[in-house]
CSV table of C-alpha atoms and ligand atoms in Angstrom, one decimal:
chain,number,residue,atom,x,y,z
A,1,UNK,CA,-29.5,0.6,-0.1
A,2,UNK,CA,-29.5,-3.0,1.3
A,3,UNK,CA,-26.5,-5.1,0.2
A,4,UNK,CA,-26.3,-8.9,0.2
A,5,UNK,CA,-22.8,-9.3,1.7
A,6,UNK,CA,-20.1,-7.4,3.4
A,7,UNK,CA,-18.1,-8.0,0.3
A,8,UNK,CA,-20.4,-5.6,-1.6
A,9,UNK,CA,-19.0,-2.8,0.6
A,10,UNK,CA,-15.6,-3.2,-1.0
A,11,UNK,CA,-14.6,-0.4,-3.4
A,12,UNK,CA,-16.2,2.8,-4.6
A,13,UNK,CA,-14.3,4.7,-2.0
A,14,UNK,CA,-14.7,8.5,-1.8
A,15,UNK,CA,-12.4,11.2,-3.2
A,16,UNK,CA,-11.9,14.4,-1.2
A,17,UNK,CA,-10.1,17.6,-2.2
A,18,UNK,CA,-7.3,18.7,0.1
A,19,UNK,CA,-7.4,22.4,0.8
A,20,UNK,CA,-4.0,23.2,2.2
A,21,UNK,CA,-1.4,25.9,1.4
A,22,UNK,CA,1.2,23.1,0.7
A,23,UNK,CA,-0.8,22.5,-2.5
A,24,UNK,CA,0.6,25.0,-5.0
A,25,UNK,CA,-1.6,27.9,-5.9
A,26,UNK,CA,-4.0,27.1,-8.8
A,27,UNK,CA,-3.4,23.3,-8.5
A,28,UNK,CA,-5.5,20.6,-7.0
A,29,UNK,CA,-4.7,17.6,-4.8
A,30,UNK,CA,-7.4,14.9,-4.4
A,31,UNK,CA,-7.3,12.1,-1.9
A,32,UNK,CA,-8.9,8.7,-2.7
A,33,UNK,CA,-9.7,7.4,0.8
A,34,UNK,CA,-9.4,3.7,0.5
A,35,UNK,CA,-9.8,3.4,4.2
A,36,UNK,CA,-13.5,3.5,3.5
A,37,UNK,CA,-13.3,-0.3,2.8
A,38,UNK,CA,-14.7,-2.8,5.4
A,39,UNK,CA,-11.2,-3.3,7.0
A,40,UNK,CA,-10.2,0.2,6.4
A,41,UNK,CA,-7.6,-0.4,3.6
A,42,UNK,CA,-7.0,-0.9,-0.1
A,43,UNK,CA,-6.2,-4.5,0.7
A,44,UNK,CA,-9.8,-5.5,0.9
A,45,UNK,CA,-9.9,-5.0,-2.8
A,46,UNK,CA,-6.7,-7.1,-3.4
A,47,UNK,CA,-7.8,-9.9,-1.1
A,48,UNK,CA,-11.3,-10.1,-2.6
A,49,UNK,CA,-9.9,-10.2,-6.1
A,50,UNK,CA,-7.5,-13.0,-5.3
A,51,UNK,CA,-10.0,-15.0,-3.3
A,52,UNK,CA,-12.7,-14.6,-6.0
A,53,UNK,CA,-10.4,-15.9,-8.8
A,54,UNK,CA,-9.2,-18.8,-6.6
A,55,UNK,CA,-12.8,-19.8,-5.7
A,56,UNK,CA,-14.0,-19.5,-9.3
A,57,UNK,CA,-11.2,-21.8,-10.4
A,58,UNK,CA,-11.8,-24.3,-7.6
A,59,UNK,CA,-8.4,-23.7,-6.1
A,60,UNK,CA,-9.9,-22.5,-2.8
A,61,UNK,CA,-13.1,-24.1,-1.5
A,62,UNK,CA,-15.2,-23.9,1.7
A,63,UNK,CA,-13.4,-26.0,4.3
A,64,UNK,CA,-10.1,-25.4,2.6
A,65,UNK,CA,-7.3,-23.2,3.8
A,66,UNK,CA,-5.6,-20.0,2.5
A,67,UNK,CA,-2.2,-18.9,3.6
A,68,UNK,CA,-0.4,-15.5,3.3
A,69,UNK,CA,2.5,-13.6,4.6
A,70,UNK,CA,1.4,-10.1,5.5
A,71,UNK,CA,2.6,-7.0,7.3
A,72,UNK,CA,-0.9,-6.2,8.4
A,73,UNK,CA,-3.7,-5.2,6.2
A,74,UNK,CA,-3.9,-8.0,3.7
A,75,UNK,CA,-4.3,-10.4,6.6
A,76,UNK,CA,-7.3,-8.6,8.0
A,77,UNK,CA,-9.0,-8.7,4.6
A,78,UNK,CA,-8.2,-12.4,4.0
A,79,UNK,CA,-9.3,-13.3,7.5
A,80,UNK,CA,-12.7,-11.5,6.9
A,81,UNK,CA,-13.1,-13.4,3.6
A,82,UNK,CA,-12.3,-16.7,5.3
A,83,UNK,CA,-15.2,-15.9,7.7
A,84,UNK,CA,-17.5,-15.0,4.8
A,85,UNK,CA,-16.7,-18.0,2.5
A,86,UNK,CA,-15.9,-20.5,5.3
A,87,UNK,CA,-12.3,-21.4,4.6
A,88,UNK,CA,-9.5,-21.5,7.1
A,89,UNK,CA,-6.9,-18.7,7.1
A,90,UNK,CA,-3.3,-18.9,8.3
A,91,UNK,CA,-1.4,-15.7,8.5
A,92,UNK,CA,2.3,-15.3,8.8
A,93,UNK,CA,3.4,-12.2,10.6
A,94,UNK,CA,6.5,-10.7,12.1
A,95,UNK,CA,7.3,-8.8,15.3
A,96,UNK,CA,6.6,-5.4,13.6
A,97,UNK,CA,2.9,-6.3,13.5
A,98,UNK,CA,0.8,-4.3,16.0
A,99,UNK,CA,-0.9,-6.3,18.8
A,100,UNK,CA,-4.3,-4.9,17.8
A,101,UNK,CA,-3.9,-6.3,14.3
A,102,UNK,CA,-3.4,-9.8,15.8
A,103,UNK,CA,-6.6,-9.4,17.7
A,104,UNK,CA,-8.3,-8.3,14.5
A,105,UNK,CA,-7.2,-11.5,12.7
A,106,UNK,CA,-8.3,-13.7,15.6
A,107,UNK,CA,-11.7,-11.9,15.8
A,108,UNK,CA,-12.4,-13.3,12.3
A,109,UNK,CA,-11.2,-16.7,13.4
A,110,UNK,CA,-7.9,-16.7,11.5
A,111,UNK,CA,-4.8,-18.7,12.8
A,112,UNK,CA,-1.5,-16.9,13.2
A,113,UNK,CA,2.2,-17.8,13.1
A,114,UNK,CA,4.9,-15.3,13.9
A,115,UNK,CA,8.4,-15.6,12.4
A,116,UNK,CA,11.1,-14.1,14.7
A,117,UNK,CA,14.3,-14.6,12.7
A,118,UNK,CA,15.7,-11.6,10.9
A,119,UNK,CA,16.6,-12.1,7.3
A,120,UNK,CA,19.9,-11.2,5.7
A,121,UNK,CA,18.6,-7.6,5.1
A,122,UNK,CA,17.8,-7.0,8.7
A,123,UNK,CA,14.0,-7.2,8.0
A,124,UNK,CA,11.5,-10.1,8.2
A,125,UNK,CA,10.0,-10.2,4.8
A,126,UNK,CA,12.2,-12.8,3.4
A,127,UNK,CA,11.9,-15.0,6.5
A,128,UNK,CA,8.1,-14.9,6.2
A,129,UNK,CA,8.3,-15.7,2.5
A,130,UNK,CA,10.6,-18.7,3.2
A,131,UNK,CA,8.2,-20.0,5.9
A,132,UNK,CA,5.2,-19.8,3.5
A,133,UNK,CA,7.2,-22.0,1.0
A,134,UNK,CA,7.9,-24.5,3.8
A,135,UNK,CA,4.2,-24.7,4.8
A,136,UNK,CA,3.1,-25.1,1.2
A,137,UNK,CA,5.3,-28.1,0.7
A,138,UNK,CA,4.0,-29.5,4.0
A,139,UNK,CA,0.3,-28.9,3.1
A,140,UNK,CA,0.1,-29.0,-0.7
A,141,UNK,CA,-3.7,-28.5,-0.8
A,142,UNK,CA,-3.4,-25.1,0.9
A,143,UNK,CA,-4.0,-22.1,-1.3
A,144,UNK,CA,-1.3,-19.4,-1.2
A,145,UNK,CA,-2.8,-16.1,-2.2
A,146,UNK,CA,0.7,-14.8,-3.0
A,147,UNK,CA,-0.1,-11.2,-3.2
A,148,UNK,CA,3.5,-10.5,-4.2
A,149,UNK,CA,3.7,-12.3,-7.5
A,150,UNK,CA,0.1,-13.4,-8.3
A,151,UNK,CA,-1.0,-11.5,-11.4
A,152,UNK,CA,-4.6,-11.5,-10.2
A,153,UNK,CA,-3.5,-8.8,-7.6
A,154,UNK,CA,-2.9,-6.1,-10.2
A,155,UNK,CA,-5.8,-7.5,-12.3
A,156,UNK,CA,-8.4,-6.7,-9.7
A,157,UNK,CA,-7.2,-3.1,-9.6
A,158,UNK,CA,-7.1,-3.0,-13.4
A,159,UNK,CA,-10.7,-4.2,-13.5
A,160,UNK,CA,-12.2,-2.1,-10.6
A,161,UNK,CA,-10.1,0.5,-8.8
A,162,UNK,CA,-8.8,2.0,-12.1
A,163,UNK,CA,-12.4,2.5,-13.4
A,164,UNK,CA,-13.2,4.5,-10.3
A,165,UNK,CA,-10.5,7.0,-11.1
A,166,UNK,CA,-9.8,7.2,-14.8
A,167,UNK,CA,-12.5,9.8,-15.6
A,168,UNK,CA,-11.6,12.1,-12.7
A,169,UNK,CA,-10.1,15.5,-13.7
A,170,UNK,CA,-6.5,14.5,-12.9
A,171,UNK,CA,-3.1,14.8,-14.5
A,172,UNK,CA,-1.4,12.2,-12.3
A,173,UNK,CA,-2.1,9.3,-10.0
A,174,UNK,CA,0.3,9.0,-7.0
A,175,UNK,CA,0.5,5.7,-5.1
A,176,UNK,CA,2.6,3.7,-2.6
A,177,UNK,CA,4.3,0.5,-3.7
A,178,UNK,CA,4.9,-2.7,-1.8
A,179,UNK,CA,3.6,-5.6,-3.9
A,180,UNK,CA,3.0,-3.0,-6.6
A,181,UNK,CA,-0.5,-4.5,-7.1
A,182,UNK,CA,-2.8,-1.5,-6.7
A,183,UNK,CA,-0.7,1.2,-8.3
A,184,UNK,CA,0.5,-1.0,-11.3
A,185,UNK,CA,-2.9,-2.5,-11.9
A,186,UNK,CA,-4.4,1.0,-12.1
A,187,UNK,CA,-1.3,2.1,-14.0
A,188,UNK,CA,-1.8,-0.5,-16.7
A,189,UNK,CA,-5.4,0.6,-17.3
A,190,UNK,CA,-4.4,4.3,-17.3
A,191,UNK,CA,-1.7,3.6,-19.9
A,192,UNK,CA,-4.2,1.9,-22.1
A,193,UNK,CA,-7.1,4.4,-21.8
A,194,UNK,CA,-5.5,7.7,-20.9
A,195,UNK,CA,-1.8,7.6,-21.3
A,196,UNK,CA,-1.5,11.3,-20.7
A,197,UNK,CA,-2.2,10.7,-16.9
A,198,UNK,CA,1.2,10.3,-15.2
A,199,UNK,CA,1.7,7.4,-12.8
A,200,UNK,CA,3.9,8.3,-9.9
A,201,UNK,CA,5.2,5.5,-7.6
A,202,UNK,CA,6.3,6.4,-4.1
A,203,UNK,CA,8.5,4.4,-1.8
A,204,UNK,CA,9.9,4.8,1.6
A,205,UNK,CA,13.6,5.6,2.2
A,206,UNK,CA,15.2,2.3,3.2
A,207,UNK,CA,13.1,0.1,0.9
A,208,UNK,CA,14.9,-1.7,-1.9
A,209,UNK,CA,12.1,-1.8,-4.5
A,210,UNK,CA,13.6,0.8,-6.8
A,211,UNK,CA,17.2,-0.4,-6.5
A,212,UNK,CA,18.4,1.3,-3.4
A,213,UNK,CA,20.2,-0.7,-0.6
A,214,UNK,CA,17.7,-2.0,2.0
A,215,UNK,CA,17.6,-0.4,5.5
A,216,UNK,CA,14.9,-1.0,8.0
A,217,UNK,CA,12.3,1.8,8.2
A,218,UNK,CA,9.3,2.5,10.4
A,219,UNK,CA,6.1,2.9,8.4
A,220,UNK,CA,4.0,-0.1,7.6
A,221,UNK,CA,2.6,-1.6,4.5
A,222,UNK,CA,4.8,0.2,1.9
A,223,UNK,CA,8.2,-0.8,0.6
A,224,UNK,CA,10.0,-4.2,0.4
A,225,UNK,CA,13.5,-5.6,0.5
A,226,UNK,CA,13.1,-6.8,-3.0
A,227,UNK,CA,10.9,-6.0,-6.0
A,228,UNK,CA,7.9,-8.3,-6.9
A,229,UNK,CA,6.7,-9.5,-10.2
A,230,UNK,CA,3.6,-7.3,-9.7
A,231,UNK,CA,5.7,-4.1,-9.8
A,232,UNK,CA,5.5,-3.3,-13.5
A,233,UNK,CA,8.0,-0.6,-14.2
A,234,UNK,CA,6.6,-0.1,-17.7
A,235,UNK,CA,3.5,1.7,-16.3
A,236,UNK,CA,5.4,3.9,-13.9
A,237,UNK,CA,6.4,7.4,-15.2
A,238,UNK,CA,8.4,8.6,-12.1
A,239,UNK,CA,9.3,7.5,-8.7
A,240,UNK,CA,9.5,9.6,-5.5
A,241,UNK,CA,11.3,8.4,-2.3
A,242,UNK,CA,10.3,10.0,1.0
A,243,UNK,CA,11.5,9.3,4.5
A,244,UNK,CA,9.7,8.0,7.6
A,245,UNK,CA,10.0,11.5,9.1
A,246,UNK,CA,8.4,13.3,6.0
A,247,UNK,CA,5.6,10.7,5.8
A,248,UNK,CA,4.8,10.7,9.5
A,249,UNK,CA,5.0,14.5,9.8
A,250,UNK,CA,2.5,14.7,6.9
A,251,UNK,CA,0.2,12.2,8.6
A,252,UNK,CA,0.1,14.3,11.7
A,253,UNK,CA,-0.7,17.6,9.8
A,254,UNK,CA,-3.5,15.8,7.9
A,255,UNK,CA,-5.0,14.6,11.1
A,256,UNK,CA,-4.6,17.7,13.2
A,257,UNK,CA,-5.5,20.3,10.5
A,258,UNK,CA,-7.9,18.4,8.2
A,259,UNK,CA,-9.4,15.6,10.3
A,260,UNK,CA,-8.1,13.1,7.8
A,261,UNK,CA,-6.2,10.4,9.7
A,262,UNK,CA,-4.2,8.2,7.4
A,263,UNK,CA,-1.5,5.5,7.8
A,264,UNK,CA,2.2,6.2,7.2
A,265,UNK,CA,2.0,5.2,3.5
A,266,UNK,CA,-0.9,7.7,3.1
A,267,UNK,CA,1.4,10.4,4.5
A,268,UNK,CA,4.1,9.2,2.1
A,269,UNK,CA,1.8,9.5,-1.0
A,270,UNK,CA,0.5,12.9,0.1
A,271,UNK,CA,4.0,14.4,0.6
A,272,UNK,CA,5.1,12.8,-2.7
A,273,UNK,CA,2.0,14.2,-4.5
A,274,UNK,CA,2.6,17.7,-3.1
A,275,UNK,CA,6.2,17.5,-4.3
A,276,UNK,CA,5.1,16.3,-7.7
A,277,UNK,CA,2.7,19.2,-8.1
A,278,UNK,CA,5.5,21.6,-7.1
A,279,UNK,CA,8.0,20.1,-9.6
A,280,UNK,CA,5.8,19.6,-12.7
A,281,UNK,CA,3.3,21.2,-14.9
A,282,UNK,CA,0.6,18.9,-13.6
A,283,UNK,CA,-2.5,20.9,-12.5
A,284,UNK,CA,-4.0,18.2,-10.4
A,285,UNK,CA,-3.1,14.9,-8.8
A,286,UNK,CA,-4.9,12.0,-7.1
A,287,UNK,CA,-3.2,10.4,-4.1
A,288,UNK,CA,-4.4,6.9,-3.3
A,289,UNK,CA,-4.6,6.7,0.5
A,290,UNK,CA,-4.0,3.0,1.3
A,291,UNK,CA,-5.2,2.8,4.9
A,292,UNK,CA,-6.3,4.6,8.1
A,293,UNK,CA,-4.2,6.0,11.0
A,294,UNK,CA,-6.5,4.0,13.4
A,295,UNK,CA,-4.0,1.1,12.7
A,296,UNK,CA,-1.2,3.2,14.1
A,297,UNK,CA,-2.5,5.1,17.1
A,298,UNK,CA,0.1,3.5,19.3
A,299,UNK,CA,2.9,4.2,16.7
A,300,UNK,CA,3.0,7.2,14.4
A,301,UNK,CA,0.3,9.0,16.3
A,302,UNK,CA,2.0,8.5,19.7
A,303,UNK,CA,4.6,11.1,20.6
A,304,UNK,CA,6.4,8.8,23.1
A,305,UNK,CA,6.7,6.1,20.4
A,306,UNK,CA,8.2,8.6,18.0
A,307,UNK,CA,10.7,9.8,20.7
A,308,UNK,CA,11.7,6.2,21.2
A,309,UNK,CA,12.3,5.7,17.5
A,310,UNK,CA,14.2,9.0,17.2
A,311,UNK,CA,11.7,10.7,15.0
A,312,UNK,CA,11.1,14.5,15.4
A,313,UNK,CA,8.1,15.9,13.6
A,314,UNK,CA,8.8,18.5,10.9
A,315,UNK,CA,6.8,21.7,11.2
A,316,UNK,CA,5.0,23.1,8.2
A,317,UNK,CA,8.0,25.2,7.1
A,318,UNK,CA,10.4,22.3,7.4
A,319,UNK,CA,8.0,20.1,5.5
A,320,UNK,CA,7.7,22.7,2.8
A,321,UNK,CA,11.5,22.7,2.4
A,322,UNK,CA,11.5,18.9,2.2
A,323,UNK,CA,8.8,19.1,-0.5
A,324,UNK,CA,10.7,21.8,-2.5
A,325,UNK,CA,14.0,19.8,-2.3
A,326,UNK,CA,12.6,16.4,-3.2
A,327,UNK,CA,14.0,14.8,-6.4
A,328,UNK,CA,12.0,12.7,-8.9
A,329,UNK,CA,13.5,10.0,-11.0
A,330,UNK,CA,12.5,7.2,-13.3
A,331,UNK,CA,13.3,3.6,-12.2
A,332,UNK,CA,17.0,3.1,-12.9
A,333,UNK,CA,16.4,0.2,-15.2
A,334,UNK,CA,14.4,2.5,-17.4
A,335,UNK,CA,17.0,5.2,-17.7
A,336,UNK,CA,18.3,3.7,-20.9
A,337,UNK,CA,14.9,3.1,-22.5
A,338,UNK,CA,12.7,6.0,-21.4
A,339,UNK,CA,13.3,9.7,-22.0
A,340,UNK,CA,13.1,12.0,-19.0
A,341,UNK,CA,9.9,14.0,-18.9
B,401,PLP,C1,-0.8,0.6,4.3
B,401,PLP,C2,-0.4,0.1,3.0
B,401,PLP,N1,0.2,1.0,2.2
B,401,PLP,C3,0.7,0.6,1.0
B,401,PLP,C4,0.6,-0.7,0.6
B,401,PLP,C5,1.1,-1.1,-0.8
B,401,PLP,O1,0.2,-1.6,-1.6
B,401,PLP,P1,0.5,-2.7,-2.8
B,401,PLP,O2,0.9,-4.0,-2.1
B,401,PLP,O3,-0.7,-2.8,-3.6
B,401,PLP,O4,1.7,-2.1,-3.5
B,401,PLP,C6,0.0,-1.6,1.4
B,401,PLP,C7,0.0,-3.0,1.1
B,401,PLP,O5,0.0,-3.9,1.9
B,401,PLP,C8,-0.5,-1.2,2.7
B,401,PLP,O6,-1.1,-2.1,3.5
């Protein structure tokens, strides 16, 4: 098939069954590998949706400029789209970004600004956010994609990603949350069309999205020190919190024993999905894998880096124990309004 543009390669990602004895007997775990997008992450979908809407409305034009604060993947996608549609891209990053990502942005011609000041939570997300606001008041014609609160983020997943999964033979969809865009966009569609499919949100221990105190954590892309407008609690059935150690150990097993190399948030959704299958009557679950481990060869796939960060890998038996002992909950705000299921 000959396609017109690299943007036609976004979406329609493959789904692979995981054959592993951590999957309970008689049950199925499927992985939707969103690293089969042009920049190897789910964020190609999000960025394309936001850019397309902004261009359709005339808010972003060739020769104009788009700005965003990103921990990594969204910036790559936006930078690629800047090259395709001929607008300038300014990306705000922080010191957690990997050096190869910076080269990636530059390869597409994007401009970069790094914030270095820690915010009051000990992370950088709020500092980046504050800097975007400053730049927007300095350059009012700039388009801020605002993946955190722009409703067109979940909308693109409602319109596209959800349609790729809703007819699969699944009892649950398990996804990582940061902006909440991809999981809650899909979740809204699922709740409209097939409400019997459970929507399970996973977050990393240390993130404050679901009301826990914020503490810095290692894996990238997932979690936040606050909750965005795009995290729609009404479409989430249950939440699962897993640690850096559990997520990274799962990543290493997936790579070494299955040839599936995922990013830390991919490990997080897989360990959460395994736990959900263990703790529920669900016969099958679909884990959305947001990105590839290629992004983290110098981090979670590097034993010296793990030593430096004080992470010891769990072996299969220890991981099985962690899966067995994991607790599921509903978002605390919903305790009063939703019955436990
Ligand atoms: C690797 C990775 N995992 C998970 C997420 C969370 O996705 P969302 O922002 O749609 O909640 C992101 C988003 O940046 C990501 O890059």
